[in-house]
GROMACS .gro file of C-alpha atoms in nm:
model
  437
    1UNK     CA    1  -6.918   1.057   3.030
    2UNK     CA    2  -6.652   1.348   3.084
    3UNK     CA    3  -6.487   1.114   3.332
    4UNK     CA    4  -6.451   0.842   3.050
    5UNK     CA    5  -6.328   1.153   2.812
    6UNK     CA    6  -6.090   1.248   3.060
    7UNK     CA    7  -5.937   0.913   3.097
    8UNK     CA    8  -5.897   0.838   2.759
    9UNK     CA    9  -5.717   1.160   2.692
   10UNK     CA   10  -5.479   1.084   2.983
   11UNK     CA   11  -5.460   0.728   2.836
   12UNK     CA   12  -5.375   0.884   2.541
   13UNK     CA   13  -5.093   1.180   2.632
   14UNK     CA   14  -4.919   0.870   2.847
   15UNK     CA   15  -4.886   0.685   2.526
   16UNK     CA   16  -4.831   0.967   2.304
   17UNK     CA   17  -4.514   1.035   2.596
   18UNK     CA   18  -4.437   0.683   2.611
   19UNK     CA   19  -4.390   0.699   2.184
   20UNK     CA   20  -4.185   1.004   2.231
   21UNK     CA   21  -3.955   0.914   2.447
   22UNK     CA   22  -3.869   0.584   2.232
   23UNK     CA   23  -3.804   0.765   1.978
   24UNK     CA   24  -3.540   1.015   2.215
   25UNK     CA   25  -3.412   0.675   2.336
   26UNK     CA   26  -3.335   0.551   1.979
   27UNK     CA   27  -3.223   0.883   1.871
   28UNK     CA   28  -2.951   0.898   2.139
   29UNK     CA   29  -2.869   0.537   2.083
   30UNK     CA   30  -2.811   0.606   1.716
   31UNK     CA   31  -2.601   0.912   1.796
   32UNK     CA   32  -2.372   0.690   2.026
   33UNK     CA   33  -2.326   0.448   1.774
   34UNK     CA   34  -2.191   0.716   1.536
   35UNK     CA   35  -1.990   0.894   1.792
   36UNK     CA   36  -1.803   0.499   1.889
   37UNK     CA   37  -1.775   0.480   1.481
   38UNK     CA   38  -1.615   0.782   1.467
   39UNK     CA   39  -1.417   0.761   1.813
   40UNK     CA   40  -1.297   0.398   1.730
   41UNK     CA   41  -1.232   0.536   1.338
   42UNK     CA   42  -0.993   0.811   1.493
   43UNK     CA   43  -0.820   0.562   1.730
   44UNK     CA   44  -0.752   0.379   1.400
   45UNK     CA   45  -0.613   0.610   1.214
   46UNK     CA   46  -0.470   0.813   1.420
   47UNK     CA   47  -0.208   0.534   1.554
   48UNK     CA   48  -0.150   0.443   1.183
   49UNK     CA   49  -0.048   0.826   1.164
   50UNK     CA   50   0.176   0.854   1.463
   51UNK     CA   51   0.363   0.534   1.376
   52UNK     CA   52   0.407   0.557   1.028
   53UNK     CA   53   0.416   0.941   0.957
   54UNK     CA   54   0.833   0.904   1.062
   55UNK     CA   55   0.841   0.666   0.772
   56UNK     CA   56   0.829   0.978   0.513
   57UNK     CA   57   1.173   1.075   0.637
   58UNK     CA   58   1.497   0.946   0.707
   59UNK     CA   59   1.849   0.979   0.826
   60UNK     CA   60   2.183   1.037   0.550
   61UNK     CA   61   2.516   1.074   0.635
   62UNK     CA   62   2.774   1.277   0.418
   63UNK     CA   63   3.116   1.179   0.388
   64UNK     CA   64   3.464   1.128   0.145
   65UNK     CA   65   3.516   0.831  -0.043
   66UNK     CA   66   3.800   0.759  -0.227
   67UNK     CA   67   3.795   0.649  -0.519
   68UNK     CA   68   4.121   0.431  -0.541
   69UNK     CA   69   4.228   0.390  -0.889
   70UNK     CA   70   4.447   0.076  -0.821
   71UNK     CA   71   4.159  -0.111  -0.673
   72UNK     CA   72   3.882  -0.009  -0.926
   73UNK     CA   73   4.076   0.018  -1.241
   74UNK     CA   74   4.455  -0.030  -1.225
   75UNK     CA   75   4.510  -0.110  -1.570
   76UNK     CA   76   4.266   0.169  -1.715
   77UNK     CA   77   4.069  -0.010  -1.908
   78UNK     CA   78   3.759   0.157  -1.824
   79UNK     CA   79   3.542  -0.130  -1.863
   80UNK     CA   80   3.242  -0.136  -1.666
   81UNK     CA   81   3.282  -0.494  -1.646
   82UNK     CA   82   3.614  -0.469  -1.450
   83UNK     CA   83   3.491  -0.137  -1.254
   84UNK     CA   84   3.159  -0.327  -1.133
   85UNK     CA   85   3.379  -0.690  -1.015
   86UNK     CA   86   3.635  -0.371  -0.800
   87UNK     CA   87   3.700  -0.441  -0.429
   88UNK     CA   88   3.393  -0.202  -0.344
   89UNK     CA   89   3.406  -0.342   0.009
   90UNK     CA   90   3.728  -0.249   0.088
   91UNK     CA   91   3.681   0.134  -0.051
   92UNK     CA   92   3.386   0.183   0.166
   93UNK     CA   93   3.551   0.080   0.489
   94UNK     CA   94   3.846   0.254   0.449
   95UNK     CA   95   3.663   0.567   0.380
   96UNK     CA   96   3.429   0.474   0.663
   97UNK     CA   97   3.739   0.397   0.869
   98UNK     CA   98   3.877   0.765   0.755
   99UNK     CA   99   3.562   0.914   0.902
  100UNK     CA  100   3.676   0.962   1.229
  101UNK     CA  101   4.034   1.106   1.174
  102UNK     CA  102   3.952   1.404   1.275
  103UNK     CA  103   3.717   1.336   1.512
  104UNK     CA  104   3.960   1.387   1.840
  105UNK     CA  105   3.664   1.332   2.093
  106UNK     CA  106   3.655   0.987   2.019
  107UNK     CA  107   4.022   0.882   1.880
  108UNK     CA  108   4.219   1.084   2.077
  109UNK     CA  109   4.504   0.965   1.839
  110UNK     CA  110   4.453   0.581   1.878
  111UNK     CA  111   4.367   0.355   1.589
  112UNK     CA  112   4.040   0.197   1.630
  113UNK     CA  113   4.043  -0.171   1.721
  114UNK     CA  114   3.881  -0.383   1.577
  115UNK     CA  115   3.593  -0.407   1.709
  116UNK     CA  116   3.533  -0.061   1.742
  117UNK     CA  117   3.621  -0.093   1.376
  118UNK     CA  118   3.268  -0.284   1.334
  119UNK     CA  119   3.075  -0.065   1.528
  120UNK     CA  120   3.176   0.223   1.321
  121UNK     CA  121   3.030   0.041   0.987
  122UNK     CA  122   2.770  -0.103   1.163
  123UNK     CA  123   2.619   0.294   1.137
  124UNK     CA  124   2.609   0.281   0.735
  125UNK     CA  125   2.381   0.100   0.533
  126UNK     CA  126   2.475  -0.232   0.432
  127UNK     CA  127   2.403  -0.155   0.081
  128UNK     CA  128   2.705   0.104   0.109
  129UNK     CA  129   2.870  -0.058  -0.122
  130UNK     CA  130   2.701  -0.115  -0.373
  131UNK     CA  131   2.528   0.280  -0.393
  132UNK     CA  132   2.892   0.380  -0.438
  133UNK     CA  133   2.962   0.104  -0.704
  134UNK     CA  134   2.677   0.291  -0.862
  135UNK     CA  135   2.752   0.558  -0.858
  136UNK     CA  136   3.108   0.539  -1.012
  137UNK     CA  137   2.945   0.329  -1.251
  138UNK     CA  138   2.731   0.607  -1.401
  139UNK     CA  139   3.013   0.831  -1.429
  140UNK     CA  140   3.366   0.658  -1.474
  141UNK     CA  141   3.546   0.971  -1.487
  142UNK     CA  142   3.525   1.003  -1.092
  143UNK     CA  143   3.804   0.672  -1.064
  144UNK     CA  144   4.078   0.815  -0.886
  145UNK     CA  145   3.906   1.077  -0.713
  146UNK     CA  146   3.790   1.206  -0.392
  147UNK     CA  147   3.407   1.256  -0.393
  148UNK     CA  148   3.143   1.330  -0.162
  149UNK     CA  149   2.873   1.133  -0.080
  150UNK     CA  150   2.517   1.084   0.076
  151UNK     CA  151   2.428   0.771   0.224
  152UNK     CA  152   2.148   0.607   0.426
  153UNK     CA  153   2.262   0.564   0.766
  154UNK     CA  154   2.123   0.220   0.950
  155UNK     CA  155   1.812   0.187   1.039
  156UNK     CA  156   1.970   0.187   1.431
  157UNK     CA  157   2.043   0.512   1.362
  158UNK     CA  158   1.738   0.658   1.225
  159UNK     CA  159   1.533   0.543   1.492
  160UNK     CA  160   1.766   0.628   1.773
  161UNK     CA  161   1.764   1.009   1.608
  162UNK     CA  162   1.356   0.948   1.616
  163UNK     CA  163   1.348   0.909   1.976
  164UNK     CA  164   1.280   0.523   1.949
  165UNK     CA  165   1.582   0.375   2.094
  166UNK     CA  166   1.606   0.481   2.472
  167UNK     CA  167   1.989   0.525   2.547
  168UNK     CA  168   1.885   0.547   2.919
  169UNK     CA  169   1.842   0.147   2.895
  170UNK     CA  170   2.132  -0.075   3.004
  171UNK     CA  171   2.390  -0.117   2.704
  172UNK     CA  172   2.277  -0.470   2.664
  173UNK     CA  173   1.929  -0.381   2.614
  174UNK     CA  174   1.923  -0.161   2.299
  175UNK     CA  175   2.085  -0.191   1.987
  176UNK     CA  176   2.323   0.054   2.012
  177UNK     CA  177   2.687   0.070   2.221
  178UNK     CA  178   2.741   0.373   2.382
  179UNK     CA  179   3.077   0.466   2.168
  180UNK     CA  180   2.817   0.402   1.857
  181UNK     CA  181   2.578   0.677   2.025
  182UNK     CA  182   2.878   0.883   2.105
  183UNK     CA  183   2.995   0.884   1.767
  184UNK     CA  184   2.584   0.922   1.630
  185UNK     CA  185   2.607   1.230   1.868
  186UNK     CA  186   2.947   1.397   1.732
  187UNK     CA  187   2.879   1.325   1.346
  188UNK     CA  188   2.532   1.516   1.399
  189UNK     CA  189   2.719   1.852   1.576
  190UNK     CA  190   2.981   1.854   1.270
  191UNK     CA  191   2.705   1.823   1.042
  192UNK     CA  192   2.757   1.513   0.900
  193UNK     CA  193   2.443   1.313   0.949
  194UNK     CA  194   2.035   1.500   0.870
  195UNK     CA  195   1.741   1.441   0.798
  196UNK     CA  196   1.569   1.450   0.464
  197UNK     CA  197   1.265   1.282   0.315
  198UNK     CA  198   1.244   0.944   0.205
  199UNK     CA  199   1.266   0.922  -0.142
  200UNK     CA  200   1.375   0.525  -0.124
  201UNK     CA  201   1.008   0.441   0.004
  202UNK     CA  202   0.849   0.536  -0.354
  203UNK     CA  203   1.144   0.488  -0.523
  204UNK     CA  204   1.283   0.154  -0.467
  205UNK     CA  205   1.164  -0.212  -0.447
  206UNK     CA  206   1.165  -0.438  -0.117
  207UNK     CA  207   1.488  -0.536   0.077
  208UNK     CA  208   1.610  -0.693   0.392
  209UNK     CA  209   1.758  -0.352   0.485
  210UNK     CA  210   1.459  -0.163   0.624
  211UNK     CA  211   1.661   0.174   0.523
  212UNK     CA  212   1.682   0.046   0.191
  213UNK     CA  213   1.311  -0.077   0.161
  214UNK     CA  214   1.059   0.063  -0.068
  215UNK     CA  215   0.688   0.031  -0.200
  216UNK     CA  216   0.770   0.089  -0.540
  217UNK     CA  217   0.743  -0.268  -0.694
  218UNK     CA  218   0.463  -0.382  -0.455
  219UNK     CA  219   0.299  -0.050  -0.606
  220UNK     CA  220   0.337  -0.155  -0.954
  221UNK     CA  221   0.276  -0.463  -0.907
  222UNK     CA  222  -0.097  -0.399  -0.757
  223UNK     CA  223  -0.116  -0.145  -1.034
  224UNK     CA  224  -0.032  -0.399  -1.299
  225UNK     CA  225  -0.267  -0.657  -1.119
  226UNK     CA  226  -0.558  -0.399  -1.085
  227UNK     CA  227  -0.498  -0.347  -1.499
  228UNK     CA  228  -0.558  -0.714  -1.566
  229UNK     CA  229  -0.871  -0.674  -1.348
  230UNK     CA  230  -1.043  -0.383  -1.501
  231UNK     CA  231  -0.973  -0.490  -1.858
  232UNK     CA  232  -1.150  -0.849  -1.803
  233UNK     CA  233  -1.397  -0.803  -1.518
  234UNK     CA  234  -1.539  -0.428  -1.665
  235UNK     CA  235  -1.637  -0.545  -2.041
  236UNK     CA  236  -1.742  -0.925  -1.878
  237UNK     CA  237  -1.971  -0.794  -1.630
  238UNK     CA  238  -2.120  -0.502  -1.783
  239UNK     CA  239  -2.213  -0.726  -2.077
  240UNK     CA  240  -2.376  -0.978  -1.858
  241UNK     CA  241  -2.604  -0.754  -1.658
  242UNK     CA  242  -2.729  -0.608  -1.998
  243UNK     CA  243  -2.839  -0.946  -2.141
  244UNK     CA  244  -2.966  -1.040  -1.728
  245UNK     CA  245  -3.176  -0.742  -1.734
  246UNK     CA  246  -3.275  -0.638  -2.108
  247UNK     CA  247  -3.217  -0.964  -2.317
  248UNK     CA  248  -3.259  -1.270  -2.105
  249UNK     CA  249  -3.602  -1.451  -2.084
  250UNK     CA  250  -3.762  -1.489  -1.727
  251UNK     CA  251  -3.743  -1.846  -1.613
  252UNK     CA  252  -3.584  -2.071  -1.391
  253UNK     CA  253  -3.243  -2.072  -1.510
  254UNK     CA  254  -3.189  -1.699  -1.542
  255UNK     CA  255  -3.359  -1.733  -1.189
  256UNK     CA  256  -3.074  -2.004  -1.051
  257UNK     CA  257  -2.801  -1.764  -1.233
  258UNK     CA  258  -2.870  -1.440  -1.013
  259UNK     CA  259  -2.948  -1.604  -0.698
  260UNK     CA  260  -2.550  -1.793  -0.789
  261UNK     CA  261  -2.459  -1.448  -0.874
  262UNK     CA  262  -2.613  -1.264  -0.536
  263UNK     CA  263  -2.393  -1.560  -0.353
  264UNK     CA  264  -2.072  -1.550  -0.553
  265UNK     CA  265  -2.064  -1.162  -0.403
  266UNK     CA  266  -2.058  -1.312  -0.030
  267UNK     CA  267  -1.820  -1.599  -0.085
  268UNK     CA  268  -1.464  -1.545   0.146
  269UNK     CA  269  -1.170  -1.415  -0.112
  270UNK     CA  270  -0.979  -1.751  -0.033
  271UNK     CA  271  -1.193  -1.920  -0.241
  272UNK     CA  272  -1.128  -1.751  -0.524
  273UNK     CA  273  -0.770  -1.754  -0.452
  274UNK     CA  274  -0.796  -2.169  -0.397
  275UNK     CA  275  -0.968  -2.130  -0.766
  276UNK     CA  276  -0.699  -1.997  -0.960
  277UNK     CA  277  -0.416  -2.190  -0.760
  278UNK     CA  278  -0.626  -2.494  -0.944
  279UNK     CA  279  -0.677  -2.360  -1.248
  280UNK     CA  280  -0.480  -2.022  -1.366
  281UNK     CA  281  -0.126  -2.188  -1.193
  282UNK     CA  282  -0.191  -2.589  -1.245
  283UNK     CA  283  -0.385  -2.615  -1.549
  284UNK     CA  284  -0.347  -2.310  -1.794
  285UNK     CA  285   0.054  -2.270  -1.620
  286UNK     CA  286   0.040  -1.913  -1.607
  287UNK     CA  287   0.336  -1.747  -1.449
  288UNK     CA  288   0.319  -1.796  -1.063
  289UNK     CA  289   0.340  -1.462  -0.878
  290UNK     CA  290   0.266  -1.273  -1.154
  291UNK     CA  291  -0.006  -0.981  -1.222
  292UNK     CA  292  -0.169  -1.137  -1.484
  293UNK     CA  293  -0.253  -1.453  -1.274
  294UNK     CA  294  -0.291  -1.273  -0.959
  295UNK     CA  295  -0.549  -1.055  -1.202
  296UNK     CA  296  -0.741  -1.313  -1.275
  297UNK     CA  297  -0.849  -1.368  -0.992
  298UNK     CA  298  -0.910  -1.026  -0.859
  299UNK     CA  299  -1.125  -1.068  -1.169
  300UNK     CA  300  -1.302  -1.354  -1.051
  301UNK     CA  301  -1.398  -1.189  -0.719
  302UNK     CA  302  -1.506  -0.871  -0.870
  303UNK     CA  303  -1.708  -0.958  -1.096
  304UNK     CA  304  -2.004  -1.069  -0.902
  305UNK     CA  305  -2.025  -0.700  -0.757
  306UNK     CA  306  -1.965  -0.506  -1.094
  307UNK     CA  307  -2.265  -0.745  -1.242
  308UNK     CA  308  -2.480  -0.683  -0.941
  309UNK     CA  309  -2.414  -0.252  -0.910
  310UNK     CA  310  -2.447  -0.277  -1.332
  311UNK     CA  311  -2.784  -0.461  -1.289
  312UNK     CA  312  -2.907  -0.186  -1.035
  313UNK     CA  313  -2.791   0.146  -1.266
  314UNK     CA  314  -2.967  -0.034  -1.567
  315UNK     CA  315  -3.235  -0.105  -1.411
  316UNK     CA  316  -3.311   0.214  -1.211
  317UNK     CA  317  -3.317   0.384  -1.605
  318UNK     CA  318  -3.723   0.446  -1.644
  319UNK     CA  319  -3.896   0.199  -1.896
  320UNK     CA  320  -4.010   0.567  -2.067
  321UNK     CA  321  -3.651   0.602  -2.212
  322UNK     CA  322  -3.679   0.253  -2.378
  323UNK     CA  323  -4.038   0.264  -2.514
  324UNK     CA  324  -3.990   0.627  -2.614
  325UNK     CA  325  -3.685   0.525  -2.800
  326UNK     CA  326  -3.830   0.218  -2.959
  327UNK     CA  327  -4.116   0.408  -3.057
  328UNK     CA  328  -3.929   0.602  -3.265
  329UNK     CA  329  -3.822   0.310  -3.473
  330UNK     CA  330  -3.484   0.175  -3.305
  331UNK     CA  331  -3.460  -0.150  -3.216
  332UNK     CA  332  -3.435  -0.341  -2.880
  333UNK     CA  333  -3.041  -0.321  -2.902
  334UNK     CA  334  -3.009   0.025  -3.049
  335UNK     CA  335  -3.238   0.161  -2.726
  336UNK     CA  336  -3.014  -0.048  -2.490
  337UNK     CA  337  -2.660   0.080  -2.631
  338UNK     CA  338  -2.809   0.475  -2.782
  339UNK     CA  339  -2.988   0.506  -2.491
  340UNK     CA  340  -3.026   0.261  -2.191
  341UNK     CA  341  -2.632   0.221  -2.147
  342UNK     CA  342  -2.489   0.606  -2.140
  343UNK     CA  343  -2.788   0.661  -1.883
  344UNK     CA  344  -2.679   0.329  -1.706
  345UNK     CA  345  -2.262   0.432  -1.715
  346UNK     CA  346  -2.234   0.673  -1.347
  347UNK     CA  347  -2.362   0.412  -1.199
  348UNK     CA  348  -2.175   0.106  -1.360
  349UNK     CA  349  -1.854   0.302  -1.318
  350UNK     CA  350  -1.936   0.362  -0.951
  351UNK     CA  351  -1.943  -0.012  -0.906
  352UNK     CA  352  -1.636  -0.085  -1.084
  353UNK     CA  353  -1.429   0.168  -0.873
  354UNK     CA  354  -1.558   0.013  -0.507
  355UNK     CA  355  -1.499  -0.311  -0.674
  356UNK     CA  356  -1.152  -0.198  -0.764
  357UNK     CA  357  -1.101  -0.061  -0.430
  358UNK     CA  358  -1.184  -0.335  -0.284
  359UNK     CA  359  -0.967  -0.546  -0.527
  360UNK     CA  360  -0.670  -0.357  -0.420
  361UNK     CA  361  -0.696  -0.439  -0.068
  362UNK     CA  362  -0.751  -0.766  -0.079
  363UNK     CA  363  -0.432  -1.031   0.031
  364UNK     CA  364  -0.558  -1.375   0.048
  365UNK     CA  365  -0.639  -1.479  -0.262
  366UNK     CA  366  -0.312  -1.338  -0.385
  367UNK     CA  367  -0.140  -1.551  -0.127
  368UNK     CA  368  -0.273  -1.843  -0.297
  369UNK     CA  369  -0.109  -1.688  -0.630
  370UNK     CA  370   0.223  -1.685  -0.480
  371UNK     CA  371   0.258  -1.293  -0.462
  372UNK     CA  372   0.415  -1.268  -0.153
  373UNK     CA  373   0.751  -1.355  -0.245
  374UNK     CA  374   1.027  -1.121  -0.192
  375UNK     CA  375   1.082  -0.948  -0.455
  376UNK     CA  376   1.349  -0.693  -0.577
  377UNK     CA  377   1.321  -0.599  -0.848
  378UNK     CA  378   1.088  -0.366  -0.999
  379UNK     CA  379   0.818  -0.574  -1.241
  380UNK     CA  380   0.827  -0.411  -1.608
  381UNK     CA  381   0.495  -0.665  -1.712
  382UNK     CA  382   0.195  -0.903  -1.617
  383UNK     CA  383   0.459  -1.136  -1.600
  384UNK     CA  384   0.709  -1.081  -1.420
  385UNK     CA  385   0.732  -1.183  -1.085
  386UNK     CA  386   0.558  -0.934  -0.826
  387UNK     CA  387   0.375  -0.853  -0.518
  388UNK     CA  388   0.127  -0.640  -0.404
  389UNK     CA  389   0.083  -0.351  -0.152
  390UNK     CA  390  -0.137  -0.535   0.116
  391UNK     CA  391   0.079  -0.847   0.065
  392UNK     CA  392   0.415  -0.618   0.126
  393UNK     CA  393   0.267  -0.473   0.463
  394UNK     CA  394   0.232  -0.808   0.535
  395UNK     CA  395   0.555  -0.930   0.513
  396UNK     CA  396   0.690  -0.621   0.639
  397UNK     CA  397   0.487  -0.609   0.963
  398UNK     CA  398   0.687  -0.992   1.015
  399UNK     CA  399   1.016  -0.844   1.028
  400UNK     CA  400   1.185  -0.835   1.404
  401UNK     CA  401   1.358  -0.523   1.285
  402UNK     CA  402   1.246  -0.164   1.452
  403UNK     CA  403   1.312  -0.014   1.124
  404UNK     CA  404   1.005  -0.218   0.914
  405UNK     CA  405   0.741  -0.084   1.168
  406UNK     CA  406   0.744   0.248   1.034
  407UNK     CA  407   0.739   0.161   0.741
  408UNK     CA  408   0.480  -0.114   0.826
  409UNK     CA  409   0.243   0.207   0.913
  410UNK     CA  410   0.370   0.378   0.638
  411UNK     CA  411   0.272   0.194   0.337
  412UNK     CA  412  -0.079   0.118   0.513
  413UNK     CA  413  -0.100   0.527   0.449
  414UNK     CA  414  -0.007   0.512   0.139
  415UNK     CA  415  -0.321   0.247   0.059
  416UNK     CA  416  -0.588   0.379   0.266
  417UNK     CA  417  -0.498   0.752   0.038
  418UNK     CA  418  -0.551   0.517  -0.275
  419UNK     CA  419  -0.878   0.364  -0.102
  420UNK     CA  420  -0.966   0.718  -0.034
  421UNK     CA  421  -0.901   0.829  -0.373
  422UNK     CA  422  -1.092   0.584  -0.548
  423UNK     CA  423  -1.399   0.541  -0.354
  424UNK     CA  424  -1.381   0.964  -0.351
  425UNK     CA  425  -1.353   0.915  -0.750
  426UNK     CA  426  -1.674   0.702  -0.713
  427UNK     CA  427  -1.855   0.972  -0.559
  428UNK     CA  428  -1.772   1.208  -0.727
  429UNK     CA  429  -1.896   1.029  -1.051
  430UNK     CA  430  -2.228   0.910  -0.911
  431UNK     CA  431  -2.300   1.320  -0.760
  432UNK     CA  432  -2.159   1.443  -1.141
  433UNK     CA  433  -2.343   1.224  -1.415
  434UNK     CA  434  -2.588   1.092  -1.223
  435UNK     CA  435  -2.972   1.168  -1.350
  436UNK     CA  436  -3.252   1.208  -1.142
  437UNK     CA  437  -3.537   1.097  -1.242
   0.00000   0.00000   0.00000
């Protein structure tokens, strides 16, 4: 008998062993998994990081213009319609041209030929031009003058002074001559070309001059599209997960209706966007690239997720609150909306900000929607034409020039901090107002 004892305890401490070390096996398994997540996560973001952070700054150069009275305004009419139609094209390359009189290293008293002429402008910012036209224009009293100015330089420029143009590489293999670095070189000892941050990223709309690019009207238009969103898909679904869970009768079409619901909330965003090509664009006409059409459909693809997080905060709201309240005398729609719903809002608005999040990241279905067109100019409404800021990385990370890679990387920082912020905002709701019961 103490033999049998004895090998059923053994029996036993091997299996209680065996037990144990599955569960170290699955521990340390578990703990790899979250070190890869967080290994992989830091990969990520860190080369985001290191590509776009130099997409914050970049590169100016100061010099004189002048401000030629007989080819702005030689009659002195000061009419902005004759200052705007000047030869602005000619003033900027003859003050660009003026640049390097004094510059001895590189003129050593010869006039530039021609095509060392180009070169030389090839350094500014296409948009030259038209800065200085502006300029002038919002202070006429500067025709006929000298005046200082601050320019972008090219986008060459700023990423040769970032280290990302090698001028060891033959002179055929980088974008640069070497009397274009020369000159880079002697305009940053006399002072004439810095660094500063990039105000033209958050300030201005897209262009084909990656120095002149900016996030602003792909920012407003998400904004404006995320506006249209919230205002239809809030209201819409948190009304139809209180008559789903308080109001509607149990049977098989209220059944068929949440198990649609449950699959709407899997179905790929194209969809959606393939929806309201056929229907917001070709049968109600809505304005194509707009944010009230491209809202619709974020609409559309939210919903299913605000109704399904509203249906779980209502219903995680004890039955006590309801009978107590009807008990007291209120009726089934005064304990839903006195009661029921403040009780039920945390977690509703939780929902609605990860669908929102999730809503501003999304790009396919506003392909569909036309929105991403290039687009200038800054939109002012739902209507107007816009795009969006996953939609402008996307066209940005298709342009062959250097200069659209930073800020490729930067304006993906600039949406994973609004992610961030919103699904923090989302958090920080559900830890605040949230009841435990």
């Amino acid at each position: 008998n103490m033999t049998n004892i004895d090998l059923l305890e053994n029996q036993r401490d091997k299996l209680i062993t065996k037990r144990y070390n599955k569960e170290k096996r699955f521990m340390l398994i578990g703990r790899l998994a979250i070190a890869l997540t967080i290994m992989f996560l830091t990969i990520l973001l860190g080369s985001i990081v290191l590509r776009g952070i130099s997409g914050f700054t970049t590169t100016k150069i100061t010099f004189n213009v002048t401000l030629d009275k007989k080819l702005i305004d030689p009659e002195s009419t000061n009419d902005k319609k004759v200052i705007s139609s000047a030869r602005w094209r000619k003033i900027t390359r003859d003050s660009i041209y003026n640049v390097l009189n004094d510059m001895s290293l590189v003129m050593n008293g010869e006039v530039l030929s021609k095509a060392e002429q180009k070169s030389l402008v090839r350094l500014f910012s296409r948009s030259s031009e038209y800065q200085i036209r502006d300029i002038v224009m919002d202070d006429i009293s500067l025709v006929g003058k000298t005046i200082e100015v601050t320019l972008p330089t090219a986008s060459e420029v700023d990423q040769f002074l970032k280290g990302k143009i090698d001028e060891n590489l033959p002179e055929d293999n980088r974008p640069l001559n070497n009397i274009q670095i020369s000159w880079i070189k002697h305009m940053v000892d006399n002072g004439m070309i810095n660094k500063t941050f990039n105000s033209n990223l958050f300030t201005k709309g897209d262009s084909r001059n990656a120095e002149d690019a900016g996030i602003l009207g792909a920012l407003m238009g998400s904004l404006l599209a995320l506006l249209v969103c919230l205002s239809i898909s809030f209201p819409l679904g948190v009304m139809a997960s209180i008559y789903l869970e308080e109001f509607a009768p149990k049977n098989k079409l209220t059944d068929m209706i949440e198990v649609n619901i449950n699959n709407l909330a899997a179905v790929p965003s194209i969809v959606f966007g393939l929806l309201g090509l056929a229907i917001f664009l070709n049968v109600f006409n809505l304005p194509r690239s707009s944010p009230l059409a491209g809202g619709l459909v974020l609409a559309l693809m939210t919903l299913p997720t605000i109704i399904i997080s509203s249906r779980a905060a209502i219903k995680a709201v004890p039955p006590s609150i309801r009978e107590a309240a009807m008990g007291l005398g209120a009726s089934k729609m005064q304990s839903v909306t006195h009661h029921v719903l403040p009780l039920a809002m945390p977690g509703m608005l939780t929902g609605t900000i990860i669908g929102m999040a999730q809503a501003l990241g999304e790009t396919a279905p506003l392909l569909m929607m036309g929105m991403v067109a290039f687009i200038v100019d800054v939109p002012q409404s739902i209507t107007d034409p816009s795009t969006v800021l996953p939609a402008q990385i996307f066209l940005w990370s298709d342009q062959p020039e250097r200069g659209f890679e930073e800020k490729t990387a930067a304006a993906i920082m600039v949406l994973l901090g609004f992610l961030l912020t919103m699904n923090a905002l989302a958090v920080f709701l559900r830890n605040k107002f949230e009841r435990k019961w």
